[in-house]
CSV table of C-alpha atoms in Angstrom, one decimal:
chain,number,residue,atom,x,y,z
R,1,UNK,CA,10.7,22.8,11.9
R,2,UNK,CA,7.8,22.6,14.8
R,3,UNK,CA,8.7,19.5,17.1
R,4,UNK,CA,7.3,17.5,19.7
R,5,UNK,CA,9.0,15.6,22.2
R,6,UNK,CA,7.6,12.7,24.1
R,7,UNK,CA,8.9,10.5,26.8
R,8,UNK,CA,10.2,7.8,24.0
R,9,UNK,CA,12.7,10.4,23.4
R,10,UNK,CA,11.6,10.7,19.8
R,11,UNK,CA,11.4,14.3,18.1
R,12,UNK,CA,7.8,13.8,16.4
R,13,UNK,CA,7.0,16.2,13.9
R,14,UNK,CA,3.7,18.0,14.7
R,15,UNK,CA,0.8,16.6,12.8
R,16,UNK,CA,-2.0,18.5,11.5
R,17,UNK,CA,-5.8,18.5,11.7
R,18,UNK,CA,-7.4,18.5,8.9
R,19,UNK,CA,-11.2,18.3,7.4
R,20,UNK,CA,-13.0,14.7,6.1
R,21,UNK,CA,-13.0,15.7,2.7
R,22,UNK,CA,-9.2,16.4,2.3
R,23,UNK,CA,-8.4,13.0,0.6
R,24,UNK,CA,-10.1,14.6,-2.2
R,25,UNK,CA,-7.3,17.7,-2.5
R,26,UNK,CA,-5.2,14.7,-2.1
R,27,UNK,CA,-6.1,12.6,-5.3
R,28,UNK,CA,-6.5,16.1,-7.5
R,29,UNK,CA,-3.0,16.7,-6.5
R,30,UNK,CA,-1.7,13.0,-7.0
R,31,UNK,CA,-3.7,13.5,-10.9
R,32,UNK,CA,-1.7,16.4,-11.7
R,33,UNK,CA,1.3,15.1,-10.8
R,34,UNK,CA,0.3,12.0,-13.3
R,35,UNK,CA,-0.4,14.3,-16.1
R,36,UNK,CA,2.8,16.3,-15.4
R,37,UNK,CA,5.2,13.3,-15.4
R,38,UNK,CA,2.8,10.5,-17.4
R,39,UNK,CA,5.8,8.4,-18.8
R,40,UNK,CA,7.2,7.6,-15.6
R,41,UNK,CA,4.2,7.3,-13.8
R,42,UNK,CA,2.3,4.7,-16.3
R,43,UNK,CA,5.5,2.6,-17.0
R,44,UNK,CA,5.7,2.2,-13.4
R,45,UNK,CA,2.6,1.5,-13.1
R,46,UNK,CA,3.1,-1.1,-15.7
R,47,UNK,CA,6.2,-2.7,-14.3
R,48,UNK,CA,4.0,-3.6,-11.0
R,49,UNK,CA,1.1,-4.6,-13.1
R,50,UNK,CA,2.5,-6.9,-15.2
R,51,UNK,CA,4.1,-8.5,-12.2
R,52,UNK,CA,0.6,-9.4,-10.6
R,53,UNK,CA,-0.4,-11.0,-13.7
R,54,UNK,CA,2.7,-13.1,-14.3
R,55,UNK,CA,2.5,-14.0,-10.6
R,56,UNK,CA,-1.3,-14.9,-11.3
R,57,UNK,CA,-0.6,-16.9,-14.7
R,58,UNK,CA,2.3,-18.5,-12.2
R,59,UNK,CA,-0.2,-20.2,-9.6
R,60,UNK,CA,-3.4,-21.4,-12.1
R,61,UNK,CA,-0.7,-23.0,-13.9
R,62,UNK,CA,0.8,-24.6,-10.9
R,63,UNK,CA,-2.4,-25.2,-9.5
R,64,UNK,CA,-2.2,-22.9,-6.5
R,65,UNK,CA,-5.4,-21.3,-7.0
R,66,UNK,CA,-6.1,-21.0,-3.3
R,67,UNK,CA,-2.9,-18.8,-2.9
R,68,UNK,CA,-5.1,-16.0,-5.6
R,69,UNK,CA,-6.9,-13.8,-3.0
R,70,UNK,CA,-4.0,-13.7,-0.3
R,71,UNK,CA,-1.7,-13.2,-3.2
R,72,UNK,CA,-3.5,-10.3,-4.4
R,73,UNK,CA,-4.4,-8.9,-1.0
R,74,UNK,CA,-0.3,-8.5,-0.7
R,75,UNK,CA,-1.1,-5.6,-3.0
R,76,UNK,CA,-2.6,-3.5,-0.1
R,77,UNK,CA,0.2,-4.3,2.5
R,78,UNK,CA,3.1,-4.0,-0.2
R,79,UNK,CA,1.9,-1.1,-1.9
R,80,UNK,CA,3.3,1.5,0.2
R,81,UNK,CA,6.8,0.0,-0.4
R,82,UNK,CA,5.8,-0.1,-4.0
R,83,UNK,CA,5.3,3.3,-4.3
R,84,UNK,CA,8.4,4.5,-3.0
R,85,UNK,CA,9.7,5.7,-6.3
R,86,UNK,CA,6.2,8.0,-7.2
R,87,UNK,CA,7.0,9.4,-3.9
R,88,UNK,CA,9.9,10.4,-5.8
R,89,UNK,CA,8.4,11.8,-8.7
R,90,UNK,CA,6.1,14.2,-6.3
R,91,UNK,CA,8.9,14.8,-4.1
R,92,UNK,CA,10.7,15.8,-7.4
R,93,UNK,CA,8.3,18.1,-9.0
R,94,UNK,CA,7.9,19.7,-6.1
R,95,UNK,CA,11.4,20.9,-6.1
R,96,UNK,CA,11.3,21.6,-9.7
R,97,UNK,CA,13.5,18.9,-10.7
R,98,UNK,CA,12.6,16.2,-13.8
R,99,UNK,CA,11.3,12.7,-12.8
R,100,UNK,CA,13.6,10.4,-14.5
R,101,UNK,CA,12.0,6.1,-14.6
R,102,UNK,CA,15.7,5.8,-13.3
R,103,UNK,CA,15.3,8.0,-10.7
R,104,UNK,CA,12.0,6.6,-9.6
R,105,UNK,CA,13.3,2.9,-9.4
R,106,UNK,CA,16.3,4.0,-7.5
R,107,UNK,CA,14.4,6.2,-4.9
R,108,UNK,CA,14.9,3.7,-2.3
R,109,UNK,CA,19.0,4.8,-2.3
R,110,UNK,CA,18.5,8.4,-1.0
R,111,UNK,CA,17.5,7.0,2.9
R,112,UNK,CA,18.8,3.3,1.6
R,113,UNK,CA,19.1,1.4,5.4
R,114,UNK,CA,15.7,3.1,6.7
R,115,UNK,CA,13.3,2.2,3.5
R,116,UNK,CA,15.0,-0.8,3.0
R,117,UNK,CA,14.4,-1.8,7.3
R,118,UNK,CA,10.9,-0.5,6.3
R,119,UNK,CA,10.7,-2.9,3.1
R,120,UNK,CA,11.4,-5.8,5.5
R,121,UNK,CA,9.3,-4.8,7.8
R,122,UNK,CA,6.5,-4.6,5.7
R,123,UNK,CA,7.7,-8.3,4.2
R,124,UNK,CA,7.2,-9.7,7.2
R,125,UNK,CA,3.8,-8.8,7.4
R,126,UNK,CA,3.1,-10.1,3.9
R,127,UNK,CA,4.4,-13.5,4.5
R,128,UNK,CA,2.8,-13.9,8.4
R,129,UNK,CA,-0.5,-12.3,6.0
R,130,UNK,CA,0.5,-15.5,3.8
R,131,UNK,CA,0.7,-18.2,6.4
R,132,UNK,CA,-2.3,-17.2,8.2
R,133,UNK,CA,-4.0,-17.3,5.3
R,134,UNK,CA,-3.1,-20.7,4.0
R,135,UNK,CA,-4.2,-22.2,7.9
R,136,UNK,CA,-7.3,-20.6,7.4
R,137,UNK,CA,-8.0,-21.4,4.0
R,138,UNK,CA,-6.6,-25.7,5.2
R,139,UNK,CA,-9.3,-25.0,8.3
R,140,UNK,CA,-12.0,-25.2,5.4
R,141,UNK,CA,-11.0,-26.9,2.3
R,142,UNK,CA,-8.9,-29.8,3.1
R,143,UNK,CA,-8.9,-31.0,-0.6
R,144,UNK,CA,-6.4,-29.3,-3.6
R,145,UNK,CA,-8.4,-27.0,-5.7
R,146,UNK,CA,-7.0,-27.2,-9.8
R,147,UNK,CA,-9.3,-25.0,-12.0
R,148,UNK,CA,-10.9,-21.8,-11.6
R,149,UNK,CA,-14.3,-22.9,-11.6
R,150,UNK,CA,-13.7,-25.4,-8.8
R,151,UNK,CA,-12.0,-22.3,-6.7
R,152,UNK,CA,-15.1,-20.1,-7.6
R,153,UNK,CA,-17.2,-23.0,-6.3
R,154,UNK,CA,-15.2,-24.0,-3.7
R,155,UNK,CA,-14.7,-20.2,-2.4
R,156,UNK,CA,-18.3,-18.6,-3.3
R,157,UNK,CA,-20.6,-21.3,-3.4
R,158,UNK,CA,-20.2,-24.3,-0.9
R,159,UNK,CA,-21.8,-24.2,2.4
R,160,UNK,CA,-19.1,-23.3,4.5
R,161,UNK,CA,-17.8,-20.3,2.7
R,162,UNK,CA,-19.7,-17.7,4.4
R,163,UNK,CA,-17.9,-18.1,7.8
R,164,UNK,CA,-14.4,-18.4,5.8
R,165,UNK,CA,-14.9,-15.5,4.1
R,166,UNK,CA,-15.9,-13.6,7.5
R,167,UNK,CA,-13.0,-15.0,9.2
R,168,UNK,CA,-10.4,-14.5,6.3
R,169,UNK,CA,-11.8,-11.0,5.9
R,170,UNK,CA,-11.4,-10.1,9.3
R,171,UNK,CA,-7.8,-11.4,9.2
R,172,UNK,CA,-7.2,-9.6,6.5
R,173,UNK,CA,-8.5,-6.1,7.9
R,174,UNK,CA,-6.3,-6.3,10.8
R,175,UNK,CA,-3.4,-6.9,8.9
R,176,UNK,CA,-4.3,-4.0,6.7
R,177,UNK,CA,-5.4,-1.7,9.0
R,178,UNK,CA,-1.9,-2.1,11.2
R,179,UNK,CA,0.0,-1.8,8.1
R,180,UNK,CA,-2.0,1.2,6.6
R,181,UNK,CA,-1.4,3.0,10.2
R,182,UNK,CA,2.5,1.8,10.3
R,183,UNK,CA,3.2,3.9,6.6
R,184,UNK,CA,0.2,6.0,6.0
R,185,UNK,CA,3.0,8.6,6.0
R,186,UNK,CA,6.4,7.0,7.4
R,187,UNK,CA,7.5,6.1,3.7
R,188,UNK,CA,7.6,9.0,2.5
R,189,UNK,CA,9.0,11.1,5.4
R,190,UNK,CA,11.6,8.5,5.3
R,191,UNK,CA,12.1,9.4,1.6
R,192,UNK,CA,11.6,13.0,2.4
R,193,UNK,CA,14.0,13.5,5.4
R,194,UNK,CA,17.0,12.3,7.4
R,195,UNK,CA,14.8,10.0,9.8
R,196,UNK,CA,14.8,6.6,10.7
R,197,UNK,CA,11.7,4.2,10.5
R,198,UNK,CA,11.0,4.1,14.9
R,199,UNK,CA,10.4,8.1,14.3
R,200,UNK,CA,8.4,7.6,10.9
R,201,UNK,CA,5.9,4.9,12.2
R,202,UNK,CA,5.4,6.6,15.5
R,203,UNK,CA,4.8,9.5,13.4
R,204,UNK,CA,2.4,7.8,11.3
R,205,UNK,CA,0.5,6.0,13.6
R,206,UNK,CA,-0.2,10.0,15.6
R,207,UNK,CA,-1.3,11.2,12.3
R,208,UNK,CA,-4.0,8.2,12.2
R,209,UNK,CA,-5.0,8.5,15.6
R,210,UNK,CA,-5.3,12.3,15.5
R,211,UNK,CA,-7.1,12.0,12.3
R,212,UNK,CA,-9.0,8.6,12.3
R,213,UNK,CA,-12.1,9.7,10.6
R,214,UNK,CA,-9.8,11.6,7.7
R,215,UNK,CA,-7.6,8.2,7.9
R,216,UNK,CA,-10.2,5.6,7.6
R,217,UNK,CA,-11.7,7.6,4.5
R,218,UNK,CA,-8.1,7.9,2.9
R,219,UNK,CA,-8.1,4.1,3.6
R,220,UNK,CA,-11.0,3.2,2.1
R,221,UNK,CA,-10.3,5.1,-1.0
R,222,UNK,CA,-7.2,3.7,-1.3
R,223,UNK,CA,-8.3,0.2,-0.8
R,224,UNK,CA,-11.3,0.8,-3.5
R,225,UNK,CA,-8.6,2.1,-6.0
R,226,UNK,CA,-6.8,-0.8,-5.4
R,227,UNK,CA,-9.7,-3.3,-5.9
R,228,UNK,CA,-11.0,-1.7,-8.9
R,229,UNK,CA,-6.6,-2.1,-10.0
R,230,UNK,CA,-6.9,-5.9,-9.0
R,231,UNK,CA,-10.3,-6.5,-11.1
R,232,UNK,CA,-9.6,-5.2,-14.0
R,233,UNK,CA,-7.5,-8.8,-14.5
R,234,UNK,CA,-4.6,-5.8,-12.9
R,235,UNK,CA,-4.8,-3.3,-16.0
R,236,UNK,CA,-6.2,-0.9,-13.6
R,237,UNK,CA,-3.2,-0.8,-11.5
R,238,UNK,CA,-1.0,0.9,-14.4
R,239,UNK,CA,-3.2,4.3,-13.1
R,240,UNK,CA,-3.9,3.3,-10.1
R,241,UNK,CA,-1.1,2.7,-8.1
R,242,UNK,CA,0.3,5.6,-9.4
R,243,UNK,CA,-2.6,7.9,-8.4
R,244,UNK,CA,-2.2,6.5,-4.9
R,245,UNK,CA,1.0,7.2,-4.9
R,246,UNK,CA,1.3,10.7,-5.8
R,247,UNK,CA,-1.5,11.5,-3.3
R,248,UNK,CA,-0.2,9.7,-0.5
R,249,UNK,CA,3.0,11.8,-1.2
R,250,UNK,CA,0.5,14.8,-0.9
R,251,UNK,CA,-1.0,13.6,2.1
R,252,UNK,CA,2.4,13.5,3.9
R,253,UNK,CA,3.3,17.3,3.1
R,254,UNK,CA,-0.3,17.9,4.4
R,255,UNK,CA,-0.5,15.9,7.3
R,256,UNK,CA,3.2,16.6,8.6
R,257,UNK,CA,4.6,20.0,9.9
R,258,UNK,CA,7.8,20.7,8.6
């Protein structure tokens, strides 16, 4: 395997150049490797889709409307931990072994202490995500907001909600943009090699830096994928998520020298 060393003392792997439209080669790969393992793929699609909505039912009912569009951003920054076990599926029909659901939901265990430091990493994000989001959302609307057409109003409608959308969307970009460069690829070289998650990230964040045109498409993509998943009242996500997944496993073995 082709290394380079830098003063951190790290052994990065090499990253690759590649062309604009490569995302594409990505996705094409992440579809067959739906249609070659469909069962595990949907259901686990499913089990994180059915999640959203139960949390969703969970704050209209408790009147926590506000809480909806940070709620659902936490998609984007936990989704790369979410994936883990389609990383698996690809990583396993690669080697021309069968995808088990078992195995998927247990992928974590092969590098357990590295994606599980990663999974709190990324947890962290999601609840400063969550705090930073409620000031700015207080900043505003300094009244409770019980029904959905008062949080349409509230949100889409009143005077103010240009500026809080700009501000909250901002927020929001930074937080995904950081965590998109932090495990564009580190997840699954963590799931792919013996590495730990300093060496992933960095390795990550070269890939995006080296690439940023190629990144910021695969980025977009994946955040359209992922809104069209969260519209769809999160039916969407059952395909989704898992086409995301597969083809950001396919855009690690493409990205990364081994």
């Amino acid at each position: 395997m082709a290394h380079a060393a830098y003063s951190s003392g790290l052994e990065i792997p090499r990253i690759r150049l590649r062309p604009l439209d490569r995302p594409r080669a990505w996705l094409a790969a992440g579809w067959r490797d739906l249609r070659s393992a469909p069962q595990v793929s949907l259901t686990y699609g499913l089990i994180f889709a059915l999640m959203g909505a139960v949390l969703t039912l969970g704050l209209a009912s408790t009147h926590l409307l506000p809480w909806l569009v940070p709620v659902a951003f936490s998609f984007v920054l936990l989704g790369p931990i979410l994936a883990v076990g389609l990383y698996d599926v690809s990583r396993r029909l690669r080697l021309g072994r069968h995808p088990t659901l078992g195995s998927a939901l247990g992928a974590w265990s092969v590098n357990r202490s590295q994606i599980s430091f990663m999974g709190i990493t990324l947890l962290v994000f999601l609840l400063t995500w969550l705090l930073v989001a409620n000031l700015i959302f207080a900043l505003f609307y300094r009244h409770a907001i019980s029904n959905w057409q008062g949080f349409y109003s509230e949100v889409f409608l009143s005077g103010g909600n240009l500026l809080f959308l700009a501000i909250g969307g901002t927020v929001g970009a930074v937080f995904a943009a950081l965590v998109f460069s932090f495990t564009a690829i580190s997840i699954p070289m963590l799931l792919d090699r013996e590495t730990d998650v300093v060496t992933a990230i960095v390795t990550s964040v070269r890939a995006v830096q080296q690439n940023p045109g190629l990144m910021a498409i695969w980025a977009g993509l994946i955040l359209g994928l992922t809104t069209i998943g969260l519209l769809t009242a999160y039916l969407g996500l059952v395909i989704t998520l898992p086409l995301i997944g597969h083809a950001s496993w396919h855009a690690y073995q493409d990205l990364v020298e081994h």
